PDB file of C-alpha atoms and ligand atoms in Angstrom:
ATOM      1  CA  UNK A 243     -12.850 -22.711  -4.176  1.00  0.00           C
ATOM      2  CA  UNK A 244     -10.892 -25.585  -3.685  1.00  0.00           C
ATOM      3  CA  UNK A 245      -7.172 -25.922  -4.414  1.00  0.00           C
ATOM      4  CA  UNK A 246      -3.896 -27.681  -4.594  1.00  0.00           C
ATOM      5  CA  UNK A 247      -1.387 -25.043  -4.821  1.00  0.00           C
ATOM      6  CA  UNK A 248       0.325 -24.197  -1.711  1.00  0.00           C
ATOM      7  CA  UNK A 249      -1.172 -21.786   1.018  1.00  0.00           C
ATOM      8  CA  UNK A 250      -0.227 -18.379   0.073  1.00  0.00           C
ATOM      9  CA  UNK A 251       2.308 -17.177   2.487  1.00  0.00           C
ATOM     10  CA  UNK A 252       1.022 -13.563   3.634  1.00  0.00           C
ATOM     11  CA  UNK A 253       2.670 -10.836   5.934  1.00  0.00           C
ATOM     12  CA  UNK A 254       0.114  -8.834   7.638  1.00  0.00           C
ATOM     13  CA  UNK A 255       1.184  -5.524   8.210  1.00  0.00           C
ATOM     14  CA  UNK A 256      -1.544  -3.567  10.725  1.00  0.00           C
ATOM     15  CA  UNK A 257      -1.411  -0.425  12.828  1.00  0.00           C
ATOM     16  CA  UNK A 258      -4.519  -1.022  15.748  1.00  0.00           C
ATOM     17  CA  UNK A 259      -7.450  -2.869  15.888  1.00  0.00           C
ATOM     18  CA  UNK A 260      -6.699  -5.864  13.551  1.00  0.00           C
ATOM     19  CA  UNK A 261     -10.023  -6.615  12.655  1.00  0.00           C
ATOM     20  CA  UNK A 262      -9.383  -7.448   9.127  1.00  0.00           C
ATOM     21  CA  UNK A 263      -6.338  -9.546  10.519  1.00  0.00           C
ATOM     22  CA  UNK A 264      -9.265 -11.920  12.502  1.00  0.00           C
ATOM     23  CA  UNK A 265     -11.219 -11.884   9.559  1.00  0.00           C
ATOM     24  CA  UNK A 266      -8.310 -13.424   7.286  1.00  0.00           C
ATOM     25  CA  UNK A 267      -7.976 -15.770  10.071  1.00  0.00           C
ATOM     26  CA  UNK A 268     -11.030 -17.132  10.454  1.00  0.00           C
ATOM     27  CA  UNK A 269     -11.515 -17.569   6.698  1.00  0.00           C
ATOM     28  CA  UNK A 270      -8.641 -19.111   6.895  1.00  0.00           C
ATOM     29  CA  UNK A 271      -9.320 -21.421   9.343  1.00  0.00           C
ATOM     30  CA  UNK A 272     -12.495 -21.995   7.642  1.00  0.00           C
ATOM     31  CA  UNK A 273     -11.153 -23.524   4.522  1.00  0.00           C
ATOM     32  CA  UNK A 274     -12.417 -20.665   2.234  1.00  0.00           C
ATOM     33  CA  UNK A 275      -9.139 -18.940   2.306  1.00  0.00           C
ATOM     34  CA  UNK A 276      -6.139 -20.889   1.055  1.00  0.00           C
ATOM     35  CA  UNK A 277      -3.167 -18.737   2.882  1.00  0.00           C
ATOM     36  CA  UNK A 278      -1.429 -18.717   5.935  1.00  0.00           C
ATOM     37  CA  UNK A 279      -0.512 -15.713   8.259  1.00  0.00           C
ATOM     38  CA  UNK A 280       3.497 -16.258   8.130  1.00  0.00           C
ATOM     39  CA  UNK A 281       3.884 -12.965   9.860  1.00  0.00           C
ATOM     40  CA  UNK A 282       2.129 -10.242  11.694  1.00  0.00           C
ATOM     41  CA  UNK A 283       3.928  -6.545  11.548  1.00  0.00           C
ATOM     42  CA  UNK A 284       2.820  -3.398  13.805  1.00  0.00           C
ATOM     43  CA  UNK A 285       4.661  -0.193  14.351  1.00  0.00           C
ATOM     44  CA  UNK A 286       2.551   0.481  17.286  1.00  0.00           C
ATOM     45  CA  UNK A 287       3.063  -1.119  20.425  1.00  0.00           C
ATOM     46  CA  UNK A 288      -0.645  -0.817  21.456  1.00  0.00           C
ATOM     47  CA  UNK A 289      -1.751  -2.642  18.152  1.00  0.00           C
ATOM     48  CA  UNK A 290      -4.851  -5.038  19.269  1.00  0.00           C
ATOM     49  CA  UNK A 291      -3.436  -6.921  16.060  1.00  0.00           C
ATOM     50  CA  UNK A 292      -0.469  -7.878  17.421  1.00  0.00           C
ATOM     51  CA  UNK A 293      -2.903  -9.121  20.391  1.00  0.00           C
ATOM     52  CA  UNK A 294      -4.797 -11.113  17.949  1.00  0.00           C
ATOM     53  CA  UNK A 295      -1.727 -12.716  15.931  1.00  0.00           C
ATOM     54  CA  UNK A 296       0.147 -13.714  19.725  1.00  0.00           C
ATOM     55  CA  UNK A 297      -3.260 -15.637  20.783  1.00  0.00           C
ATOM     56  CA  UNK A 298      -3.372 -17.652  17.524  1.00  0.00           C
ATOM     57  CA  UNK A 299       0.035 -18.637  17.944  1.00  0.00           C
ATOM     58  CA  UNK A 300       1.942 -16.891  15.369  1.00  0.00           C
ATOM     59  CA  UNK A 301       4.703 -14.649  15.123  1.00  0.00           C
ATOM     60  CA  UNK A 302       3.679 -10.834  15.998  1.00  0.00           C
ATOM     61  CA  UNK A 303       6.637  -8.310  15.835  1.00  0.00           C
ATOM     62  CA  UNK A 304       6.753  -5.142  17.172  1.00  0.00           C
ATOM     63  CA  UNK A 305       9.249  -3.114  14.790  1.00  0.00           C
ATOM     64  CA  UNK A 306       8.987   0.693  15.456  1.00  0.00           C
ATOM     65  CA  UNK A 307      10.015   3.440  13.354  1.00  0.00           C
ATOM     66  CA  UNK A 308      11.303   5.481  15.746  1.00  0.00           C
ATOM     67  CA  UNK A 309      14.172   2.749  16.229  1.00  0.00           C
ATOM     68  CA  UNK A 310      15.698   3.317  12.631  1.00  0.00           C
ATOM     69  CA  UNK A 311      17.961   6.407  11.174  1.00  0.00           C
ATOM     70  CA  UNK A 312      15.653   6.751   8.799  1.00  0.00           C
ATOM     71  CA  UNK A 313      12.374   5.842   6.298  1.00  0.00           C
ATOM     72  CA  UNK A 314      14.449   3.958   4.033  1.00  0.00           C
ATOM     73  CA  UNK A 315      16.141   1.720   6.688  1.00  0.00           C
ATOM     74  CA  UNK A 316      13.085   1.217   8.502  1.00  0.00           C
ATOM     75  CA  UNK A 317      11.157   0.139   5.618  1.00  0.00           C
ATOM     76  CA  UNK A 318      14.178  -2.313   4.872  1.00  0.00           C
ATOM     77  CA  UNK A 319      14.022  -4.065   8.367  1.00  0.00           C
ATOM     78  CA  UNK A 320      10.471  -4.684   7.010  1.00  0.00           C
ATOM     79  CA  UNK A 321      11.493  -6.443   3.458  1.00  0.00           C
ATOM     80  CA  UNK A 322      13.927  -8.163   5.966  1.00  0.00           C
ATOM     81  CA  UNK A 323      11.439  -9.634   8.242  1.00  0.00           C
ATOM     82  CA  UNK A 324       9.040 -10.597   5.323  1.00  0.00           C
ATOM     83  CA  UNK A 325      11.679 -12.242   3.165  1.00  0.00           C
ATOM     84  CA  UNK A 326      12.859 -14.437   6.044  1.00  0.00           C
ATOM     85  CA  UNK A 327       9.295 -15.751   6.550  1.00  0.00           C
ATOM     86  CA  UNK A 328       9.505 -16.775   2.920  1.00  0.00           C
ATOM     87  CA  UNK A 329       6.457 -14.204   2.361  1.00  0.00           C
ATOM     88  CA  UNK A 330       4.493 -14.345  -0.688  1.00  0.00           C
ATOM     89  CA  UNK A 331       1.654 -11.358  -0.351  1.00  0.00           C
ATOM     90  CA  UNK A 332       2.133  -8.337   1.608  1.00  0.00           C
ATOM     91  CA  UNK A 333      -1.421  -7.172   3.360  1.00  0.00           C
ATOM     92  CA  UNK A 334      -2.149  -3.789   4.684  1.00  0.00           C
ATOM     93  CA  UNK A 335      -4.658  -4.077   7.264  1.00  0.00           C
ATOM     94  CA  UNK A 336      -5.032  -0.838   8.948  1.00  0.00           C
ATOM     95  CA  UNK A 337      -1.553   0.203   8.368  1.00  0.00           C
ATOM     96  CA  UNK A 338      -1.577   3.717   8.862  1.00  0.00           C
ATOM     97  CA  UNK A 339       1.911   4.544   6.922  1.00  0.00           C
ATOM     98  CA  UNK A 340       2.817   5.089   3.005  1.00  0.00           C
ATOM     99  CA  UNK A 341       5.474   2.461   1.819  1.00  0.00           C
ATOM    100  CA  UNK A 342       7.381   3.948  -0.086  1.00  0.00           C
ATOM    101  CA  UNK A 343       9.632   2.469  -3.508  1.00  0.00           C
ATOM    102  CA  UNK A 344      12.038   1.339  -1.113  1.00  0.00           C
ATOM    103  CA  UNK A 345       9.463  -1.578  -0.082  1.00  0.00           C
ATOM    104  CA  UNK A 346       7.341  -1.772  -2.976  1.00  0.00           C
ATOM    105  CA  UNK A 347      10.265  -2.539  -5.166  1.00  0.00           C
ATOM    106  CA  UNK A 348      10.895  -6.221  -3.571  1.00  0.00           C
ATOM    107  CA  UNK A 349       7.478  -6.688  -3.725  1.00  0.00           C
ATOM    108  CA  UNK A 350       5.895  -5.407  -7.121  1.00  0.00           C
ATOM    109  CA  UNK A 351       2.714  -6.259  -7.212  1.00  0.00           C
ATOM    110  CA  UNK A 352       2.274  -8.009  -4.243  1.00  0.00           C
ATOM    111  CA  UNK A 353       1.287  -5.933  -1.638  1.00  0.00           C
ATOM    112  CA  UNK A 354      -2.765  -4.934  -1.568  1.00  0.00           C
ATOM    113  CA  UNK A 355      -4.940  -2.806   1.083  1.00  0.00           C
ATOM    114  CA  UNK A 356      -8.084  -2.482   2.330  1.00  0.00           C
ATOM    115  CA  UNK A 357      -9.741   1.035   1.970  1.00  0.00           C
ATOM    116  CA  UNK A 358     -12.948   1.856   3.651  1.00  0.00           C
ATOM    117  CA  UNK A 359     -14.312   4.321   0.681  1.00  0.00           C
ATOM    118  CA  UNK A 360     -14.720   3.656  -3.364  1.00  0.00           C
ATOM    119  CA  UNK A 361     -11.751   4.742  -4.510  1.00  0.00           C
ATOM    120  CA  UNK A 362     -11.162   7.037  -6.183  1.00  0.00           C
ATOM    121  CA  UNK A 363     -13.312   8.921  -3.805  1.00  0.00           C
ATOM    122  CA  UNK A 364     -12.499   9.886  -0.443  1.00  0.00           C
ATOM    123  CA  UNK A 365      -8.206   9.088  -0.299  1.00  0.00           C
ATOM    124  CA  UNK A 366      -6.714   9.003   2.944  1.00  0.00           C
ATOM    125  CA  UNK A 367      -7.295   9.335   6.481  1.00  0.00           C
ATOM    126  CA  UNK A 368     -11.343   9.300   7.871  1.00  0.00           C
ATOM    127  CA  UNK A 369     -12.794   8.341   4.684  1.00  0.00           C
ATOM    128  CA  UNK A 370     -16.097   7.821   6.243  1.00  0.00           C
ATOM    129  CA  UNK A 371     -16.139  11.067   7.804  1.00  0.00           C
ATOM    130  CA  UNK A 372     -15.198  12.652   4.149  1.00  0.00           C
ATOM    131  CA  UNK A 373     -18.031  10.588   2.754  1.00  0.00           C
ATOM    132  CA  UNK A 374     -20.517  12.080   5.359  1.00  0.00           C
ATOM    133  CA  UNK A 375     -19.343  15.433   4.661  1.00  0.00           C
ATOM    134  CA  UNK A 376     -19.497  14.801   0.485  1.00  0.00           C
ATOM    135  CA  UNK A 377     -23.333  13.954   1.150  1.00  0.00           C
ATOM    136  CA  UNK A 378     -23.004  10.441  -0.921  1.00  0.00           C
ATOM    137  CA  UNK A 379     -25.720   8.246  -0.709  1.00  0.00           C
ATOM    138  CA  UNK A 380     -23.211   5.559  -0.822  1.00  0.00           C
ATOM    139  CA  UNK A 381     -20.013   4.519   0.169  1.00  0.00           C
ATOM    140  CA  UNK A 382     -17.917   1.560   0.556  1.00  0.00           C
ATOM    141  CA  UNK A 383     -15.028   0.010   0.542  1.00  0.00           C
ATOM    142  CA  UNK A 384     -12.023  -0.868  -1.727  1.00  0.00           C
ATOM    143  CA  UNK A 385      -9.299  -3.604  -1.936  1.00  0.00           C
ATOM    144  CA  UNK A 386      -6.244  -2.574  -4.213  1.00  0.00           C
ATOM    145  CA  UNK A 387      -2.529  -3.296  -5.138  1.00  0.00           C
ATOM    146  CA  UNK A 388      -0.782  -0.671  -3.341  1.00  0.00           C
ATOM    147  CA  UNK A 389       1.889   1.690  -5.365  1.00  0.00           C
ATOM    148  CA  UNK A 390       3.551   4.933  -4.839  1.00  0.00           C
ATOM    149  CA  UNK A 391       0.757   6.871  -4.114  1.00  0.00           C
ATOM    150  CA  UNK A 392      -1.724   7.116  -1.940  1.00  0.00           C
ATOM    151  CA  UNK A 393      -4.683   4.379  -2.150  1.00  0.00           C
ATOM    152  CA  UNK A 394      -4.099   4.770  -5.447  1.00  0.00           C
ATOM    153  CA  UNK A 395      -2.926   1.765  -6.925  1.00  0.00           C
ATOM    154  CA  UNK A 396      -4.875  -0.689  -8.870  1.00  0.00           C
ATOM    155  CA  UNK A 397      -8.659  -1.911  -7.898  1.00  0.00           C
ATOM    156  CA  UNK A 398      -9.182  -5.388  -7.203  1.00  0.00           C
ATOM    157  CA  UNK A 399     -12.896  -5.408  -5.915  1.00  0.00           C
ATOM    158  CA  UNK A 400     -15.422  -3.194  -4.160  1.00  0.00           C
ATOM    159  CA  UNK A 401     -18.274  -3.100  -2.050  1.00  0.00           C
ATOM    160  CA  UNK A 402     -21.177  -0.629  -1.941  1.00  0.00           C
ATOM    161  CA  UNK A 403     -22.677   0.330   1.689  1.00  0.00           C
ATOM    162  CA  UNK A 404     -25.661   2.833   1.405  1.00  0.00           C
ATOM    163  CA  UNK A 405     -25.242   5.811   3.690  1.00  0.00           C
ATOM    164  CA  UNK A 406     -28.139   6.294   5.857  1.00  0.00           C
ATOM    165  CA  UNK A 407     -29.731   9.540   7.170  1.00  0.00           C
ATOM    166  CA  UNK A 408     -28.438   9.444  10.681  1.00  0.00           C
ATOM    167  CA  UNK A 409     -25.667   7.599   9.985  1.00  0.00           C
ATOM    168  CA  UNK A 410     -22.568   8.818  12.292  1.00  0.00           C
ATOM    169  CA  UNK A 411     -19.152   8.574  11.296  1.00  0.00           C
ATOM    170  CA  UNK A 412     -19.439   5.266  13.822  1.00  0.00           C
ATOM    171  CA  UNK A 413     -22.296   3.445  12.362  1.00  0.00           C
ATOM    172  CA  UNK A 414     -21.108   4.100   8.949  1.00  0.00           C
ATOM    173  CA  UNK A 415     -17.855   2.990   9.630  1.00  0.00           C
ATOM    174  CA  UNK A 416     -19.269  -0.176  11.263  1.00  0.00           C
ATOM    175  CA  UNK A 417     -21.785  -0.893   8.085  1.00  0.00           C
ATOM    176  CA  UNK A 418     -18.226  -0.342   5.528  1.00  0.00           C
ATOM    177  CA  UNK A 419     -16.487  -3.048   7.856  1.00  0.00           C
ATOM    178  CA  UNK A 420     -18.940  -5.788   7.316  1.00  0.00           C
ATOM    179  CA  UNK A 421     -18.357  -5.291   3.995  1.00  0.00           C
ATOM    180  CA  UNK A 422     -14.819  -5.368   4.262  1.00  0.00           C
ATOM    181  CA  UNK A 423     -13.917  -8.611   6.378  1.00  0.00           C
ATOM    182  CA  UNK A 424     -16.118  -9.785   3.284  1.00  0.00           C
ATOM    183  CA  UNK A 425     -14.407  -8.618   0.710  1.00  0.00           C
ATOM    184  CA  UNK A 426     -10.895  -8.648   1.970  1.00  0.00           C
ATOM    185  CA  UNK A 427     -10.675 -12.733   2.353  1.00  0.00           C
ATOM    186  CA  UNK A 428     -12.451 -12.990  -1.246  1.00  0.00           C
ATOM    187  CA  UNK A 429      -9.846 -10.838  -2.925  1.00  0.00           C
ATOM    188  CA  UNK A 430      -6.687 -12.769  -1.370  1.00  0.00           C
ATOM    189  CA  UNK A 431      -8.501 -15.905  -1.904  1.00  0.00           C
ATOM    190  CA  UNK A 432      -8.408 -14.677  -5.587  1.00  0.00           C
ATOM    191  CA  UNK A 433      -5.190 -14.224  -5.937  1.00  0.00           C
ATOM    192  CA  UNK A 434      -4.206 -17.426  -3.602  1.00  0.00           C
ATOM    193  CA  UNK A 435      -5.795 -19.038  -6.939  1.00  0.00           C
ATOM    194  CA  UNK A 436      -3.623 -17.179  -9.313  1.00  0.00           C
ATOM    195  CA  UNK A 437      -7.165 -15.818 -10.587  1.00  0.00           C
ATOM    196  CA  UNK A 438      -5.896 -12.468 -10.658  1.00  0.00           C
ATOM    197  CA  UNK A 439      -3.908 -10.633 -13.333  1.00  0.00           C
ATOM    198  CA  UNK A 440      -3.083  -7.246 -13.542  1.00  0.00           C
ATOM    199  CA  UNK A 441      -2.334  -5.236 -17.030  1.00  0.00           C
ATOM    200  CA  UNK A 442      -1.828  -1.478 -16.414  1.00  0.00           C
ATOM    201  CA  UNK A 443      -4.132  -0.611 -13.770  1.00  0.00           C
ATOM    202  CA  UNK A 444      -6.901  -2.947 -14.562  1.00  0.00           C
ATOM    203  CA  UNK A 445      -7.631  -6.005 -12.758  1.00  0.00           C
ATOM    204  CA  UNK A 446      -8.338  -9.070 -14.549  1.00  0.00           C
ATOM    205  CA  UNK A 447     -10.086 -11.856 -12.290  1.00  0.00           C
ATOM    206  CA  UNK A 448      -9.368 -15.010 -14.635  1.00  0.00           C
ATOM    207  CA  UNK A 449     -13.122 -17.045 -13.973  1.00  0.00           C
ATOM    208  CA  UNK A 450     -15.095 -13.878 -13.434  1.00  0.00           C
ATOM    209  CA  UNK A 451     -14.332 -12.647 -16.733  1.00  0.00           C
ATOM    210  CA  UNK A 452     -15.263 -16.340 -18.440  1.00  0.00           C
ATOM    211  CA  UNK A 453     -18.633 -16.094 -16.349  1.00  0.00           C
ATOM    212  CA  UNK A 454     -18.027 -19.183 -13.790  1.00  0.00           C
ATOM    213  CA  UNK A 455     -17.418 -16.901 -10.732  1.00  0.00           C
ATOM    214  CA  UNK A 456     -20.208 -14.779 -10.137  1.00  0.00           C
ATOM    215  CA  UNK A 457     -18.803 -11.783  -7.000  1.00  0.00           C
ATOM    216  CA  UNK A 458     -22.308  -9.800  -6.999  1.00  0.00           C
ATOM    217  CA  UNK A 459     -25.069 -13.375  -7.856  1.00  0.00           C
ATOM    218  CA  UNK A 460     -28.267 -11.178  -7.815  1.00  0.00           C
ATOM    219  CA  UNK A 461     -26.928  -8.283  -9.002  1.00  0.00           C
ATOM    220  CA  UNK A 462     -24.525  -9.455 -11.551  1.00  0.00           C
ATOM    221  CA  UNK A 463     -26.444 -11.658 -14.162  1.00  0.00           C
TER     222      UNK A 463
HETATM  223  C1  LIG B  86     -10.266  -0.385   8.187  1.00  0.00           C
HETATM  224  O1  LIG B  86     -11.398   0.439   8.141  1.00  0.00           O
HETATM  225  C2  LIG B  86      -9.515  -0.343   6.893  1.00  0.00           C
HETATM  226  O2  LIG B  86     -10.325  -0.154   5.787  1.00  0.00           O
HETATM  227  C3  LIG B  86      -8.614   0.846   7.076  1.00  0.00           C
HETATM  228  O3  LIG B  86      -8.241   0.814   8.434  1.00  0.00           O
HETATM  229  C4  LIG B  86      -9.236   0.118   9.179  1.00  0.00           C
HETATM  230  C5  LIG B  86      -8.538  -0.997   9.881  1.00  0.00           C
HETATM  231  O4  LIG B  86      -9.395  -1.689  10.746  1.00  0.00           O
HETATM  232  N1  LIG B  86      -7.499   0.813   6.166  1.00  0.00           N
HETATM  233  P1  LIG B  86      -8.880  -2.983  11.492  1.00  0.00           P
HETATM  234  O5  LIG B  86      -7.599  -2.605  12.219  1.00  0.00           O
HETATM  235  O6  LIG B  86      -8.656  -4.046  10.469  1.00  0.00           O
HETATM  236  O7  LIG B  86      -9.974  -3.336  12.450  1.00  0.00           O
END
């Protein structure tokens, strides 16, 4: 897709490997993402994202919880940071804490995550491992506003991953992550193009609907 609107200014907010962050960076730096990584967030000093974000150059900021009185003024050192970056889109990548109202209120609507099941299924921490244990024959993984609950908020877009036999809670998780440095760059790309309106908790994606983006071409006539 091909714009003129400004690069969407994002905050990426990420816990530990920041695989997802590299992905939004190289589509990004690919011209198929129309964004720009203002700021990268960890609360954990061993984060491989904040790695990631340091070697490209851009701002990577350590801020730990353990440093604040409490959730509330922790989570307000965060709306602090991503205001003064002029942030636009707030993106969980492997952020392993709930925001709670305190954030979410300065930024309603505007903060997604990635989710490595199909929500509704499978909520929370290991979702592959739950998934194995279920006994689905597939799985997948989910990119969705984020509100008060959690991985709850609205759905944005999926992708299916079959489970396999002898699938391990490794190779399963490896198969969902394909899938999601796929999906992840489509959705922000999405809204980057102001494709994307929400009304209650569905998801309208503006050209999909008319027929002139096609998400699934093959499977999706
Ligand atoms: C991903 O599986 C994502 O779905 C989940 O946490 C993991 C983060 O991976 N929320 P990475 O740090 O982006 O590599």
């Amino acid at each position: 897709m091909s714009s003129k609107r400004k690069p969407l200014q994002l905050a990426v907010l990420a816990s530990g490997r920041g695989s997802n962050l590299q992905a939004i960076l190289e589509a990004i730096r690919e011209g198929k993402l129309s964004a720009r990584v203002a700021v990268v967030i960890s609360d954990n000093p061993e984060a491989l994202a904040l790695e990631r974000a340091r070697q490209q150059g851009l701002p990577a900021l350590l801020v730990k919880p353990q440093a604040y009185s409490s959730k509330a003024a922790y989570e307000q050192k965060l709306v602090e940071i991503c205001k003064s970056y002029q942030v636009e889109l707030i993106v969980l990548a492997g952020y392993m804490r709930l925001l709670s109202s305190t954030f979410l209120k300065h930024f309603l609507n505007r903060v997604v995550n990635i989710h490595p099941a199909l929500l509704p299924a499978f909520i929370g921490l290991n979702a592959q491992h739950q998934a194995l244990e279920y006994g689905v024959r597939f799985s997948g993984c989910t990119v969705h506003f984020v509100d008060n609950g959690m991985d709850t908020g609205p759905i944005l877009l999926q992708a299916v991953v079959p489970v396999c036999p002898h699938d391990t809670e490794d190779t399963l998780a490896a198969r969902i992550l394909v899938q999601e440095h796929r999906i992840y760059p489509l959705a922000l790309e999405l809204i980057a193009q102001g494709q994307v309106h929400l009304e209650g908790r569905r998801v309208w994606i503006e050209d999909w609907e008319k027929g002139s983006v096609n998400l699934w071409p093959g499977i999706v006539p």
